[in-house]
Structure formats: structure tokens, C-alpha cells
mmCIF file of C-alpha atoms in Angstrom:
data_model
loop_
_atom_site.group_PDB
_atom_site.id
_atom_site.type_symbol
_atom_site.label_atom_id
_atom_site.label_comp_id
_atom_site.label_asym_id
_atom_site.label_seq_id
_atom_site.Cartn_x
_atom_site.Cartn_y
_atom_site.Cartn_z
ATOM 1 C CA MET Y 43 4.305 -10.824 -18.984
ATOM 2 C CA ILE Y 44 4.978 -10.938 -15.250
ATOM 3 C CA THR Y 45 4.600 -14.423 -13.783
ATOM 4 C CA ALA Y 46 5.002 -13.538 -10.081
ATOM 5 C CA ALA Y 47 5.841 -10.585 -7.897
ATOM 6 C CA ASP Y 48 9.551 -10.398 -7.112
ATOM 7 C CA LYS Y 49 9.919 -10.721 -3.328
ATOM 8 C CA THR Y 50 13.467 -9.332 -3.255
ATOM 9 C CA LEU Y 51 13.670 -6.202 -1.115
ATOM 10 C CA ILE Y 52 15.027 -3.327 -3.211
ATOM 11 C CA HIS Y 53 15.115 -0.542 -0.637
ATOM 12 C CA THR Y 54 13.991 0.334 2.882
ATOM 13 C CA CYS Y 55 13.169 3.975 3.503
ATOM 14 C CA ASN Y 56 12.659 5.407 6.993
ATOM 15 C CA LEU Y 57 10.613 8.588 6.803
ATOM 16 C CA GLU Y 58 9.166 10.779 9.542
ATOM 17 C CA VAL Y 59 5.756 9.112 9.105
ATOM 18 C CA GLY Y 60 6.949 5.505 8.965
ATOM 19 C CA THR Y 61 9.029 2.852 7.255
ATOM 20 C CA PHE Y 62 8.493 1.794 3.657
ATOM 21 C CA TYR Y 63 9.799 -1.375 2.051
ATOM 22 C CA PHE Y 64 10.106 -1.280 -1.727
ATOM 23 C CA TYR Y 65 10.012 -4.455 -3.794
ATOM 24 C CA LYS Y 66 9.943 -4.735 -7.579
ATOM 25 C CA ASN Y 67 6.128 -4.811 -7.790
ATOM 26 C CA PHE Y 68 4.874 -3.839 -4.337
ATOM 27 C CA VAL Y 69 5.549 -1.514 -1.460
ATOM 28 C CA VAL Y 70 4.847 -2.246 2.201
ATOM 29 C CA SER Y 71 4.119 0.617 4.595
ATOM 30 C CA GLU Y 72 4.442 0.559 8.369
ATOM 31 C CA ILE Y 73 3.169 3.938 9.544
ATOM 32 C CA ASN Y 74 4.451 5.063 12.944
ATOM 33 C CA GLU Y 75 2.315 4.987 16.079
ATOM 34 C CA GLY Y 76 0.120 8.077 16.516
ATOM 35 C CA VAL Y 77 0.766 9.619 13.092
ATOM 36 C CA VAL Y 78 -2.059 11.419 11.297
ATOM 37 C CA PHE Y 79 -1.303 10.267 7.748
ATOM 38 C CA ASN Y 80 -2.698 12.471 4.984
ATOM 39 C CA PHE Y 81 -1.982 13.453 1.388
ATOM 40 C CA ALA Y 82 0.542 16.151 2.360
ATOM 41 C CA LYS Y 83 2.470 13.806 4.658
ATOM 42 C CA ALA Y 84 2.573 11.195 1.891
ATOM 43 C CA GLU Y 85 4.378 13.504 -0.551
ATOM 44 C CA LYS Y 86 7.806 11.910 -0.032
ATOM 45 C CA LEU Y 87 6.233 8.448 -0.355
ATOM 46 C CA PHE Y 88 4.692 9.500 -3.680
ATOM 47 C CA GLU Y 89 8.107 10.689 -4.882
ATOM 48 C CA LEU Y 90 9.638 7.338 -3.947
ATOM 49 C CA CYS Y 91 6.844 5.374 -5.645
ATOM 50 C CA ASN Y 92 7.336 7.464 -8.766
ATOM 51 C CA CYS Y 93 11.084 6.769 -8.615
ATOM 52 C CA TYR Y 94 10.655 2.993 -8.248
ATOM 53 C CA TYR Y 95 7.512 2.383 -10.322
ATOM 54 C CA GLY Y 96 7.031 5.418 -12.560
ATOM 55 C CA LYS Y 97 3.765 5.380 -14.493
ATOM 56 C CA THR Y 98 4.181 1.970 -16.141
ATOM 57 C CA THR Y 99 5.574 -0.631 -13.703
ATOM 58 C CA PRO Y 100 2.594 -2.397 -12.109
ATOM 59 C CA PHE Y 101 2.646 -2.365 -8.310
ATOM 60 C CA VAL Y 102 0.487 -2.975 -5.244
ATOM 61 C CA TYR Y 103 0.461 -0.967 -2.011
ATOM 62 C CA LEU Y 104 0.269 -2.993 1.219
ATOM 63 C CA ALA Y 105 -0.522 -1.157 4.456
ATOM 64 C CA HIS Y 106 0.943 -3.302 7.243
ATOM 65 C CA ARG Y 107 -0.958 -1.914 10.224
ATOM 66 C CA ILE Y 108 1.310 -2.918 13.088
ATOM 67 C CA ASN Y 109 0.779 0.470 14.769
ATOM 68 C CA SER Y 110 -2.240 2.588 15.586
ATOM 69 C CA TYR Y 111 -2.484 5.727 13.463
ATOM 70 C CA SER Y 112 -5.061 7.950 11.785
ATOM 71 C CA PHE Y 113 -5.482 8.762 8.120
ATOM 72 C CA VAL Y 114 -7.773 10.737 5.845
ATOM 73 C CA PRO Y 115 -9.620 8.110 3.736
ATOM 74 C CA THR Y 116 -10.835 10.599 1.114
ATOM 75 C CA ASP Y 117 -7.174 11.205 0.221
ATOM 76 C CA HIS Y 118 -7.202 7.787 -1.457
ATOM 77 C CA PHE Y 119 -9.009 9.366 -4.418
ATOM 78 C CA LYS Y 120 -6.195 11.879 -4.924
ATOM 79 C CA SER Y 121 -3.337 9.455 -4.352
ATOM 80 C CA THR Y 122 -4.569 6.658 -6.629
ATOM 81 C CA ALA Y 123 -5.013 9.173 -9.461
ATOM 82 C CA LEU Y 124 -1.242 9.792 -9.377
ATOM 83 C CA PHE Y 125 -0.443 6.180 -10.245
ATOM 84 C CA PRO Y 126 -2.349 4.604 -13.155
ATOM 85 C CA ASN Y 127 -0.120 1.534 -12.672
ATOM 86 C CA LEU Y 128 -1.305 0.934 -9.092
ATOM 87 C CA LYS Y 129 -3.044 -2.438 -9.303
ATOM 88 C CA GLY Y 130 -4.463 -2.648 -5.797
ATOM 89 C CA TYR Y 131 -4.379 -1.673 -2.160
ATOM 90 C CA GLY Y 132 -4.100 -4.296 0.550
ATOM 91 C CA VAL Y 133 -4.381 -3.877 4.302
ATOM 92 C CA ILE Y 134 -2.950 -6.331 6.830
ATOM 93 C CA VAL Y 135 -4.801 -5.991 10.151
ATOM 94 C CA TYR Y 136 -4.415 -7.574 13.573
ATOM 95 C CA ASN Y 137 -7.638 -6.794 15.426
ATOM 96 C CA LEU Y 138 -11.352 -6.269 14.880
ATOM 97 C CA THR Y 139 -11.150 -2.467 15.103
ATOM 98 C CA GLN Y 140 -8.543 -2.338 12.331
ATOM 99 C CA GLU Y 141 -10.644 -4.723 10.255
ATOM 100 C CA ARG Y 142 -13.737 -2.523 10.601
ATOM 101 C CA ILE Y 143 -11.795 0.618 9.698
ATOM 102 C CA ALA Y 144 -10.363 -1.112 6.620
ATOM 103 C CA ALA Y 145 -13.857 -2.250 5.588
ATOM 104 C CA LEU Y 146 -15.049 1.376 5.750
ATOM 105 C CA GLU Y 147 -11.946 2.479 3.868
ATOM 106 C CA LYS Y 148 -12.993 0.322 0.891
ATOM 107 C CA SER Y 149 -15.728 2.822 0.039
ATOM 108 C CA PHE Y 150 -13.026 5.428 -0.649
ATOM 109 C CA MET Y 151 -10.968 3.246 -2.994
ATOM 110 C CA ASN Y 152 -11.245 3.211 -6.756
ATOM 111 C CA LYS Y 153 -8.796 0.309 -7.081
ATOM 112 C CA PRO Y 154 -9.128 -3.324 -5.982
ATOM 113 C CA MET Y 155 -8.779 -3.544 -2.200
ATOM 114 C CA ARG Y 156 -8.560 -6.495 0.162
ATOM 115 C CA VAL Y 157 -8.141 -6.881 3.900
ATOM 116 C CA PHE Y 158 -5.929 -9.653 5.294
ATOM 117 C CA ASP Y 159 -5.146 -11.021 8.727
ATOM 118 C CA ASN Y 160 -1.669 -12.183 7.722
ATOM 119 C CA PHE Y 161 1.145 -11.015 5.512
ATOM 120 C CA GLN Y 162 1.487 -14.255 3.530
ATOM 121 C CA GLN Y 163 -2.075 -14.062 2.175
ATOM 122 C CA ALA Y 164 -1.483 -10.451 1.143
ATOM 123 C CA ILE Y 165 1.572 -11.498 -0.893
ATOM 124 C CA ILE Y 166 -0.435 -14.234 -2.643
ATOM 125 C CA TRP Y 167 -2.972 -11.545 -3.595
ATOM 126 C CA VAL Y 168 -0.161 -9.296 -4.874
ATOM 127 C CA ASP Y 169 0.920 -12.144 -7.161
ATOM 128 C CA SER Y 170 -2.627 -12.535 -8.495
ATOM 129 C CA LEU Y 171 -2.930 -8.818 -9.298
ATOM 130 C CA ILE Y 172 0.520 -8.433 -10.831
ATOM 131 C CA THR Y 173 0.150 -11.484 -13.063
ATOM 132 C CA SER Y 174 -3.397 -10.642 -14.231
ATOM 133 C CA ASP Y 175 -2.230 -8.325 -17.033
#
């Protein structure tokens, strides 16, 4: 049984669409300014998640929205289906517009989703999801 998410950074990956920080049980994304992020552009990210988490290691995805970018929310249905071990999707926002977009995004998620205004609260939530099994 997992008692807490390991906060040791395993790997940082700089891709064309953004930077991704892989930890033992969660990944943090920082998508680049102006990117239109969709399922096709996430292909390399999916490969990396499969490499680090496979189909059995529980993990949480945290979208750290430090930049302004667009995404296709309906792609969440396709992407979450790839990872039965994905425990949740968190979004860290810094303004009201981002918060409203994230609230709308919830309707396209079939996994637990929470919106946070700081990174520390998101990590506490990761712990709660990872240790709930």
C-alpha cells in the first residue's frame, strides 16, 4: 500500500509543447505559451507516461497553468482511456479566467478532478488519491 506520493523528481522532459516533470506517482505539465494542445500533440507525453507508469502504477496528472494556451477538452475522454491507473486530474490556476475554464473542463473528465490556486494544495490532493487504494 502506498502511504504518500514520492515527491522526488525522477525526470524533466522538455518537449515542443511544454515541460513535463515526472515523479513516482504524479506528473506536472507546464504547457508553453500559445500552444494549441490536443490529443495528437500529446502523443509523446502519452509515451512518457506509459514508460514511467505503465498500466498499473497509480498516478495523478497536474496541469500547472503558468502560461496561456488552448486545448481540446473532449480529448480528455480519449486520453484518460489510455491509462486505467490515472487516479485524477488536477489543475493549478492563477486567475479567474483559468478557474472558469477549468470548471468547464470538469464536464469532460471521467476521473476525479480538482482545481487549485496553489501547488501545495494540489500535492496534498495527490497524496489523498494515491493513498486511497
